[in-house]
Tab-separated table of C-alpha atoms in Angstrom:
chain	number	residue	atom	x	y	z
E	283	MET	CA	7.038	0.419	15.459
E	284	ILE	CA	8.809	-3.203	15.942
E	285	ILE	CA	6.754	-6.124	16.009
E	286	GLU	CA	8.408	-8.723	18.200
E	287	ARG	CA	5.565	-11.471	18.180
E	288	LEU	CA	3.274	-12.476	15.240
E	289	ARG	CA	0.456	-14.998	15.408
E	290	LEU	CA	-1.917	-16.247	12.723
E	291	VAL	CA	-4.881	-18.787	13.308
E	292	ASN	CA	-6.602	-19.710	10.287
E	293	PHE	CA	-5.021	-17.320	7.867
E	294	ARG	CA	-4.326	-18.465	4.724
E	295	ASN	CA	-2.153	-21.736	4.791
E	296	TYR	CA	-1.426	-21.420	8.516
E	297	GLY	CA	-3.254	-23.286	11.075
E	298	ASP	CA	-1.847	-21.543	14.397
E	299	LEU	CA	1.715	-19.997	13.918
E	300	ASN	CA	3.458	-18.338	16.517
E	301	LEU	CA	6.446	-16.137	15.338
E	302	ASP	CA	9.329	-14.266	16.647
E	303	LEU	CA	10.617	-11.710	14.745
E	304	GLY	CA	14.075	-9.724	15.035
E	305	LYS	CA	14.183	-6.025	15.412
E	306	GLY	CA	16.085	-5.698	12.086
E	307	ILE	CA	15.963	-7.747	9.102
E	308	ASN	CA	13.813	-10.521	8.660
E	309	LEU	CA	14.369	-12.953	5.974
E	310	PHE	CA	12.241	-15.915	4.813
E	311	LEU	CA	13.660	-18.247	2.247
E	312	GLY	CA	11.839	-21.065	0.991
E	313	LYS	CA	10.407	-22.134	-2.666
E	314	ASN	CA	6.983	-20.872	-4.076
E	315	GLY	CA	3.895	-21.935	-2.549
E	316	GLN	CA	5.101	-22.451	1.214
E	317	GLY	CA	3.398	-19.090	2.466
E	318	LYS	CA	6.176	-16.699	2.525
E	319	THR	CA	4.040	-13.816	0.919
E	320	ASN	CA	1.036	-14.850	3.486
E	321	LEU	CA	3.337	-13.753	6.512
E	322	LEU	CA	3.830	-10.333	4.759
E	323	GLU	CA	-0.143	-10.139	3.799
E	324	ALA	CA	-0.826	-10.783	7.493
E	325	LEU	CA	1.014	-7.812	8.813
E	326	TYR	CA	-0.457	-5.749	6.212
E	327	PHE	CA	-3.783	-6.810	7.021
E	328	LEU	CA	-2.925	-5.336	10.774
E	329	SER	CA	-1.795	-2.292	9.145
E	330	LEU	CA	-4.973	-1.331	6.963
E	331	ALA	CA	-7.665	-4.124	7.860
E	332	GLU	CA	-7.539	-5.370	4.311
E	333	SER	CA	-5.559	-7.397	1.906
E	334	PRO	CA	-3.241	-6.233	-0.815
E	335	ARG	CA	-3.731	-8.915	-3.001
E	336	VAL	CA	-7.793	-9.587	-2.681
E	337	SER	CA	-10.704	-7.702	-2.291
E	338	ARG	CA	-12.690	-10.036	-0.244
E	339	GLN	CA	-11.613	-11.349	3.318
E	340	VAL	CA	-13.206	-14.647	2.979
E	341	ASP	CA	-10.396	-15.443	0.734
E	342	LEU	CA	-7.854	-15.218	3.420
E	343	ILE	CA	-9.545	-18.019	5.682
E	344	LYS	CA	-7.988	-21.282	5.746
E	345	TRP	CA	-9.376	-23.763	3.868
E	346	GLY	CA	-12.448	-25.605	5.633
E	347	GLU	CA	-12.675	-22.898	8.641
E	348	GLU	CA	-14.914	-20.311	9.346
E	349	GLY	CA	-12.752	-17.421	10.063
E	350	PHE	CA	-9.165	-16.366	10.713
E	351	VAL	CA	-7.272	-14.007	13.581
E	352	VAL	CA	-3.980	-12.338	13.029
E	353	GLU	CA	-2.437	-10.811	16.179
E	354	ALA	CA	1.055	-9.047	16.954
E	355	ALA	CA	2.821	-7.479	19.747
E	356	GLY	CA	5.045	-4.807	19.543
E	357	GLN	CA	6.787	-1.773	20.803
E	358	GLU	CA	7.385	2.117	19.930
E	359	SER	CA	9.120	4.517	21.887
E	360	GLY	CA	9.293	2.557	24.938
E	361	LEU	CA	4.981	1.611	24.933
E	362	GLU	CA	3.842	-2.139	24.440
E	363	TYR	CA	1.072	-2.330	21.930
E	364	THR	CA	-0.936	-5.553	20.817
E	365	PHE	CA	-3.166	-5.564	17.657
E	366	ILE	CA	-5.515	-8.244	16.744
E	367	ALA	CA	-7.473	-8.453	13.652
E	368	GLY	CA	-10.037	-11.036	12.995
E	369	PHE	CA	-12.826	-11.827	10.353
E	370	GLU	CA	-15.822	-14.223	10.941
E	371	GLY	CA	-19.408	-14.274	10.122
E	372	ASN	CA	-18.730	-11.839	7.063
E	373	ARG	CA	-17.314	-9.246	9.729
E	374	THR	CA	-13.718	-8.030	10.221
E	375	SER	CA	-13.137	-6.645	13.750
E	376	TYR	CA	-9.937	-4.909	15.159
E	377	ARG	CA	-8.487	-4.374	18.753
E	378	LEU	CA	-5.986	-2.211	19.891
E	379	ASN	CA	-4.563	-2.922	23.289
E	380	GLY	CA	-7.687	-4.952	24.017
E	381	LYS	CA	-10.073	-2.210	22.846
E	382	GLU	CA	-12.102	-2.662	19.893
E	383	ILE	CA	-11.797	0.224	17.096
E	384	PRO	CA	-13.548	1.302	14.154
E	385	LEU	CA	-11.734	0.034	11.157
E	386	LEU	CA	-11.664	3.311	9.371
E	387	LYS	CA	-9.486	4.162	12.593
E	388	VAL	CA	-7.059	1.381	11.866
E	389	PRO	CA	-4.679	2.573	9.257
E	390	GLY	CA	-1.619	4.446	10.848
E	391	ARG	CA	-1.526	2.440	13.958
E	392	LEU	CA	0.730	0.068	12.981
E	393	PRO	CA	2.296	1.505	9.825
E	394	THR	CA	3.901	-0.473	6.758
E	395	ALA	CA	5.226	0.018	3.267
E	396	PHE	CA	4.713	-3.040	1.165
E	397	PHE	CA	6.729	-4.028	-1.991
E	398	SER	CA	5.917	-6.525	-4.645
E	399	PRO	CA	7.068	-7.621	-7.834
E	400	ASP	CA	3.887	-6.023	-9.279
E	401	ASP	CA	4.817	-2.775	-8.011
E	402	LEU	CA	7.954	-2.631	-10.480
E	403	PHE	CA	5.572	-2.231	-13.172
E	404	LEU	CA	3.794	0.783	-11.658
E	405	LEU	CA	5.032	3.191	-13.974
E	406	LYS	CA	4.234	1.331	-17.029
E	407	GLY	CA	1.055	0.056	-15.940
E	408	PRO	CA	-2.410	1.462	-15.868
E	409	PRO	CA	-3.465	4.916	-14.008
E	410	SER	CA	-5.338	2.810	-11.379
E	411	GLY	CA	-2.323	1.374	-10.136
E	412	ARG	CA	-0.877	4.765	-9.403
E	413	ARG	CA	-3.832	5.755	-7.819
E	414	ASN	CA	-4.053	2.959	-5.605
E	415	TYR	CA	-0.424	3.517	-4.745
E	416	LEU	CA	-1.497	7.055	-3.759
E	417	ASP	CA	-4.733	6.366	-1.780
E	418	ARG	CA	-3.184	3.428	0.261
E	419	LEU	CA	-0.420	5.499	1.406
E	420	LEU	CA	-2.630	8.299	2.480
E	421	PHE	CA	-5.074	5.930	4.338
E	422	GLN	CA	-2.232	5.556	6.720
E	423	ALA	CA	-0.956	8.839	6.843
E	424	ASN	CA	-4.527	10.682	7.155
E	425	PRO	CA	-7.455	8.907	8.693
E	426	GLN	CA	-9.812	11.481	7.273
E	427	TYR	CA	-8.754	10.477	3.795
E	428	ARG	CA	-9.849	6.951	3.909
E	429	PHE	CA	-13.515	8.395	5.068
E	430	TYR	CA	-13.735	11.102	2.169
E	431	HIS	CA	-12.211	8.114	-0.165
E	432	GLN	CA	-14.986	5.795	0.653
E	433	ARG	CA	-17.685	8.681	0.396
E	434	TYR	CA	-16.724	9.850	-2.784
E	435	GLY	CA	-16.651	6.121	-4.051
E	436	ARG	CA	-20.219	5.895	-2.936
E	437	ILE	CA	-20.966	9.078	-4.790
E	438	ILE	CA	-19.490	8.034	-8.083
E	439	THR	CA	-21.863	4.942	-7.760
E	440	GLN	CA	-25.068	6.846	-7.459
E	441	ARG	CA	-24.140	9.359	-9.928
E	442	ASN	CA	-23.335	7.004	-12.583
E	443	ASN	CA	-26.443	5.097	-12.072
E	444	LEU	CA	-28.254	8.454	-12.409
E	445	LEU	CA	-26.572	9.307	-15.726
E	446	ARG	CA	-27.436	5.791	-17.207
E	447	GLN	CA	-31.022	5.988	-16.079
E	448	TRP	CA	-30.990	9.589	-17.680
E	449	GLN	CA	-30.005	7.894	-20.915
E	450	GLY	CA	-33.207	6.242	-21.011
E	451	GLY	CA	-35.249	9.272	-20.097
E	452	LEU	CA	-36.100	7.862	-16.633
E	453	ARG	CA	-34.397	10.760	-14.835
E	454	ARG	CA	-34.643	14.669	-14.785
E	455	GLN	CA	-31.531	16.964	-14.572
E	456	GLU	CA	-32.390	18.192	-11.464
E	457	GLU	CA	-32.008	14.965	-9.492
E	458	LEU	CA	-28.518	15.202	-10.662
E	459	THR	CA	-27.699	18.496	-8.877
E	460	PRO	CA	-27.048	17.392	-5.216
E	461	TRP	CA	-24.810	14.304	-6.540
E	462	ASN	CA	-22.887	17.366	-8.577
E	463	GLN	CA	-22.749	19.221	-5.385
E	464	GLU	CA	-21.390	16.349	-3.565
E	465	LEU	CA	-19.017	14.852	-6.030
E	466	VAL	CA	-17.407	18.720	-6.506
E	467	SER	CA	-17.096	18.849	-2.312
E	468	ILE	CA	-15.473	15.707	-1.504
E	469	GLY	CA	-13.467	15.064	-4.613
E	470	SER	CA	-11.765	18.660	-4.364
E	471	ARG	CA	-10.993	17.616	-0.860
E	472	LEU	CA	-9.113	14.190	-2.195
E	473	ILE	CA	-7.391	16.208	-4.905
E	474	LYS	CA	-6.227	18.837	-2.356
E	475	GLU	CA	-5.085	16.135	-0.033
E	476	ARG	CA	-3.319	14.210	-2.880
E	477	LEU	CA	-1.436	17.440	-3.805
E	478	LEU	CA	-0.176	18.258	-0.472
E	479	PHE	CA	0.827	14.531	0.249
E	480	LEU	CA	3.016	14.538	-3.222
E	481	LYS	CA	4.443	17.642	-2.352
E	482	LYS	CA	5.930	16.326	0.755
E	483	LEU	CA	6.666	12.954	-0.774
E	484	ALA	CA	8.669	14.474	-3.580
E	485	VAL	CA	11.471	15.697	-1.255
E	486	PHE	CA	12.093	12.109	-0.160
E	487	VAL	CA	12.021	10.767	-3.773
E	488	ARG	CA	14.323	13.121	-5.056
E	489	LYS	CA	16.937	12.571	-2.248
E	490	ILE	CA	16.516	8.737	-2.525
E	491	HIS	CA	16.553	8.748	-6.191
E	492	ARG	CA	19.605	10.544	-6.323
E	493	GLU	CA	21.406	7.933	-4.058
E	494	LEU	CA	20.027	4.949	-5.995
E	495	SER	CA	21.294	6.579	-9.092
E	496	GLY	CA	24.673	7.885	-8.106
E	497	TYR	CA	23.644	11.414	-8.095
E	498	ALA	CA	23.310	11.168	-11.929
E	499	GLU	CA	19.541	11.938	-12.354
E	500	ASN	CA	17.101	14.044	-10.622
E	501	ALA	CA	13.297	12.595	-10.526
E	502	GLU	CA	10.192	14.762	-10.140
E	503	LEU	CA	6.573	13.842	-9.433
E	504	ILE	CA	3.710	15.326	-11.045
E	505	TYR	CA	-0.123	15.223	-10.230
E	506	ARG	CA	-2.079	14.651	-13.428
E	507	SER	CA	-5.496	15.873	-12.528
E	508	THR	CA	-8.250	15.623	-15.067
E	509	ILE	CA	-9.527	19.107	-13.502
E	510	PRO	CA	-7.574	21.944	-15.198
E	511	LEU	CA	-5.445	23.571	-12.375
E	512	ASN	CA	-3.834	26.721	-12.786
E	513	ASN	CA	-0.895	25.844	-10.321
E	514	ALA	CA	0.729	22.888	-8.353
E	515	ALA	CA	-0.927	24.284	-5.026
E	516	PRO	CA	-4.159	25.647	-5.417
E	517	ALA	CA	-6.397	26.693	-2.692
E	518	LEU	CA	-9.602	24.029	-2.025
E	519	GLU	CA	-11.788	26.842	-3.308
E	520	GLU	CA	-10.074	27.231	-6.577
E	521	ILE	CA	-10.148	23.442	-7.060
E	522	SER	CA	-14.042	23.177	-6.083
E	523	GLN	CA	-14.390	26.182	-8.869
E	524	ALA	CA	-12.540	24.400	-11.476
E	525	PHE	CA	-14.096	21.039	-10.752
E	526	ASN	CA	-17.633	22.423	-10.861
E	527	ALA	CA	-16.831	24.335	-14.315
E	528	VAL	CA	-15.758	20.919	-15.746
E	529	ILE	CA	-18.993	19.074	-14.422
E	530	VAL	CA	-21.235	21.759	-16.190
E	531	THR	CA	-19.459	21.609	-19.607
E	532	SER	CA	-18.988	18.054	-19.966
E	533	LEU	CA	-22.497	16.794	-18.673
E	534	GLY	CA	-23.648	15.723	-22.368
E	535	GLN	CA	-20.673	13.876	-22.585
E	536	GLU	CA	-21.131	12.176	-19.270
E	537	ILE	CA	-24.536	11.378	-20.248
E	538	ALA	CA	-23.782	9.606	-23.639
E	539	ARG	CA	-21.174	7.440	-21.902
E	540	GLY	CA	-23.321	7.266	-18.825
E	541	SER	CA	-20.081	7.548	-16.386
E	542	THR	CA	-18.412	10.171	-14.452
E	543	LEU	CA	-15.611	11.182	-16.750
E	544	PHE	CA	-13.453	14.027	-14.617
E	545	GLY	CA	-12.341	13.722	-11.168
E	546	PRO	CA	-9.659	12.276	-8.644
E	547	HIS	CA	-10.901	8.513	-9.613
E	548	ARG	CA	-9.399	9.296	-13.340
E	549	ASP	CA	-6.389	11.188	-12.215
E	550	ASP	CA	-3.000	9.981	-12.379
E	551	LEU	CA	0.625	10.290	-11.172
E	552	SER	CA	3.859	10.895	-13.321
E	553	VAL	CA	7.480	10.427	-12.699
E	554	LEU	CA	9.803	12.522	-14.520
E	555	LEU	CA	13.291	11.968	-14.908
E	556	GLU	CA	15.287	15.209	-15.838
E	557	GLY	CA	11.840	16.821	-17.285
E	558	ARG	CA	10.873	13.343	-19.173
E	559	ASP	CA	7.901	11.252	-18.279
E	560	LEU	CA	9.633	7.648	-17.309
E	561	ARG	CA	6.490	6.032	-18.435
E	562	SER	CA	6.994	6.891	-22.129
E	563	PHE	CA	10.943	7.384	-22.558
E	564	GLY	CA	12.500	5.633	-19.557
E	565	SER	CA	14.476	2.436	-19.758
E	566	GLN	CA	13.315	-0.493	-17.776
E	567	GLY	CA	16.305	0.150	-15.498
E	568	GLN	CA	15.443	3.680	-14.742
E	569	GLN	CA	11.609	2.760	-14.338
E	570	ARG	CA	12.766	0.256	-11.726
E	571	THR	CA	15.005	2.507	-9.850
E	572	ALA	CA	12.308	5.249	-10.012
E	573	VAL	CA	10.161	2.721	-8.336
E	574	LEU	CA	12.789	1.738	-5.617
E	575	ALA	CA	12.749	5.309	-4.797
E	576	LEU	CA	8.977	5.833	-4.448
E	577	LYS	CA	8.894	2.663	-1.919
E	578	PHE	CA	11.607	3.550	0.363
E	579	ALA	CA	10.277	7.318	-0.093
E	580	GLU	CA	6.931	5.857	0.969
E	581	ALA	CA	8.618	4.544	4.372
E	582	GLU	CA	10.588	7.773	4.894
E	583	PHE	CA	7.267	9.930	4.491
E	584	LEU	CA	5.276	7.645	7.177
E	585	LYS	CA	8.035	8.011	9.622
E	586	SER	CA	7.703	11.828	8.943
E	587	GLU	CA	3.981	11.831	9.246
E	588	LEU	CA	3.415	9.396	11.933
E	589	GLU	CA	6.485	9.710	14.058
E	590	LYS	CA	6.875	6.232	13.979
E	591	ASP	CA	8.904	3.541	12.048
E	592	PRO	CA	7.053	1.742	9.434
E	593	VAL	CA	7.633	-2.105	8.836
E	594	LEU	CA	8.736	-2.402	5.433
E	595	LEU	CA	7.500	-5.638	3.635
E	596	LEU	CA	9.474	-6.584	0.876
E	597	ASP	CA	7.861	-9.632	-1.097
E	598	ASP	CA	10.367	-11.278	-3.733
E	599	VAL	CA	11.568	-8.366	-4.860
E	600	PHE	CA	15.242	-9.251	-5.140
E	601	SER	CA	14.547	-11.777	-7.781
E	602	GLU	CA	13.243	-9.167	-10.407
E	603	LEU	CA	16.237	-6.853	-9.937
E	604	ASP	CA	19.536	-6.739	-11.593
E	605	GLN	CA	22.707	-7.118	-9.444
E	606	VAL	CA	23.203	-3.028	-9.380
E	607	ARG	CA	19.717	-2.698	-7.769
E	608	GLN	CA	20.155	-5.314	-5.546
E	609	ASN	CA	23.069	-3.768	-3.846
E	610	GLN	CA	21.222	-0.506	-4.073
E	611	MET	CA	18.571	-2.170	-2.041
E	612	ARG	CA	20.727	-3.870	0.395
E	613	ARG	CA	22.645	-0.636	0.960
E	614	LEU	CA	19.284	1.031	1.998
E	615	LEU	CA	17.728	-1.621	4.079
E	616	PRO	CA	19.570	-1.015	7.710
E	617	GLU	CA	18.459	2.572	7.682
E	618	VAL	CA	14.671	1.710	7.396
E	619	GLY	CA	14.142	0.118	10.669
E	620	GLN	CA	12.238	-3.496	10.767
E	621	VAL	CA	12.183	-5.090	7.530
E	622	LEU	CA	10.728	-8.364	6.355
E	623	ILE	CA	11.768	-9.746	3.290
E	624	THR	CA	10.721	-13.103	1.399
E	625	SER	CA	13.022	-14.863	-1.365
E	626	ALA	CA	12.598	-18.190	-3.209
E	627	ASP	CA	16.564	-17.971	-3.550
E	628	GLN	CA	19.132	-17.188	-1.158
E	629	THR	CA	21.689	-16.077	-4.026
E	630	PRO	CA	21.126	-12.319	-3.713
E	631	PHE	CA	21.876	-12.216	-0.201
E	632	PRO	CA	25.514	-12.386	0.680
E	633	THR	CA	27.030	-13.922	3.999
E	634	GLU	CA	27.716	-10.719	5.463
E	635	PHE	CA	23.940	-9.392	5.110
E	636	LEU	CA	23.023	-12.899	6.331
E	637	GLN	CA	24.778	-12.533	9.398
E	638	GLY	CA	23.191	-9.291	10.266
E	639	ALA	CA	19.668	-10.594	9.729
E	640	THR	CA	17.271	-12.726	11.325
E	641	VAL	CA	16.874	-15.780	8.756
E	642	PHE	CA	13.774	-18.260	8.427
E	643	HIS	CA	13.416	-21.593	6.123
E	644	ILE	CA	10.210	-22.278	4.840
E	645	GLU	CA	9.860	-26.066	3.378
E	646	SER	CA	7.498	-28.568	3.255
E	647	GLY	CA	4.795	-26.277	4.963
E	648	ARG	CA	6.909	-25.630	8.028
E	649	LEU	CA	8.881	-22.746	9.421
E	650	SER	CA	12.367	-22.832	11.268
E	651	GLN	CA	14.850	-20.461	12.138
E	652	ARG	CA	18.354	-20.324	11.243
E	653	THR	CA	21.009	-19.269	13.776
E	654	HIS	CA	23.871	-18.675	11.067
E	655	PRO	CA	23.624	-18.995	7.327
E	656	THR	CA	26.045	-21.481	6.892
E	657	VAL	CA	24.293	-23.848	8.997
E	658	PRO	CA	21.372	-25.717	7.888
E	659	ALA	CA	17.721	-25.173	8.746
E	660	MET	CA	17.033	-26.477	12.017
E	661	ALA	CA	14.056	-28.823	12.653
E	662	PRO	CA	10.706	-26.627	13.301
E	663	SER	CA	11.287	-24.956	16.360
E	664	LEU	CA	9.029	-22.207	16.735
E	665	ARG	CA	6.483	-21.428	19.270
E	666	GLY	CA	3.447	-23.459	18.727
E	667	GLY	CA	5.349	-25.718	16.314
E	668	GLU	CA	3.181	-25.019	13.047
E	669	ASP	CA	3.157	-24.419	10.270
E	670	ALA	CA	2.211	-23.815	6.685
E	671	ARG	CA	0.289	-26.932	6.219
E	672	SER	CA	-2.753	-26.342	3.230
């Protein structure tokens, strides 16, 4: 997918911005707080109908306004596409080529891979971050997965409520039975999909990691399930049987804690380097190389699954990388299709890189395009004239 035009209306600090994008690398330069990240967030919102930064859509509305709209026009394989997402009156709507579609069917229509500085701590951080990485990628690759994920979340909420009420003697055991059945049924599906996904993703991770490490190290992905599984590719029935056995034996522990302690909401992902868990044994440099491999593998995976080139969104990542890894990333970028990069500093980008990119500058709340990196930024000249005014 190539996004040719992007429009933001009352989104974050943008009142009405019209922006023409280049087909390859698009670089947005400017000091912090000017709205660079907001541009990437807007495209991500068109991709998943949610923000990678906040959970409430109302937080995306420009101050003093009642709603926002994000629009994009692009093409894929010679076909034209328009995407329009809006939020007003506590309701999110989405239109694809002029036709409204359910939000559950949005992921995968405009695939993106988003990379922020926080991702560099993906391996060192809590398991929830790694589960979120798996889930958001699967939302795009498999529309059914998001449906089951949301359903599973509701099951966990209801079951936990019953467990806490049981602590006080307000509930009987048989009331939990149907929720246990739902937990096992839907939870097993999520685990199965994650295992199938990781098997495919691991192929891209191994290839890209070897390139990044100079063919010196081998990376491996391991799914750490709270449900004991006998092999790396169990059948759905095997997962369900193991899950059910755990639910039966752990009931007393879960009642005491008032919480569901086993299932995909408690699982984790490990990255091994030459058989050793990077979270515990890897250096900071090794961990960051592995994260780079994960994010570039994400783009390759989406391309293979959806038969569409995802748009790669890189938010100020270069500033967090050493010179070696900056070079590694620049070398990979031309191979992944359309890219949007934000940076507060032009230093990581040599002249030959800038000459092959579409370069924008954000200063004092306004965007302008540079025709050549050695020429000062032009006066605001984007269609619509705006804008990043607060």
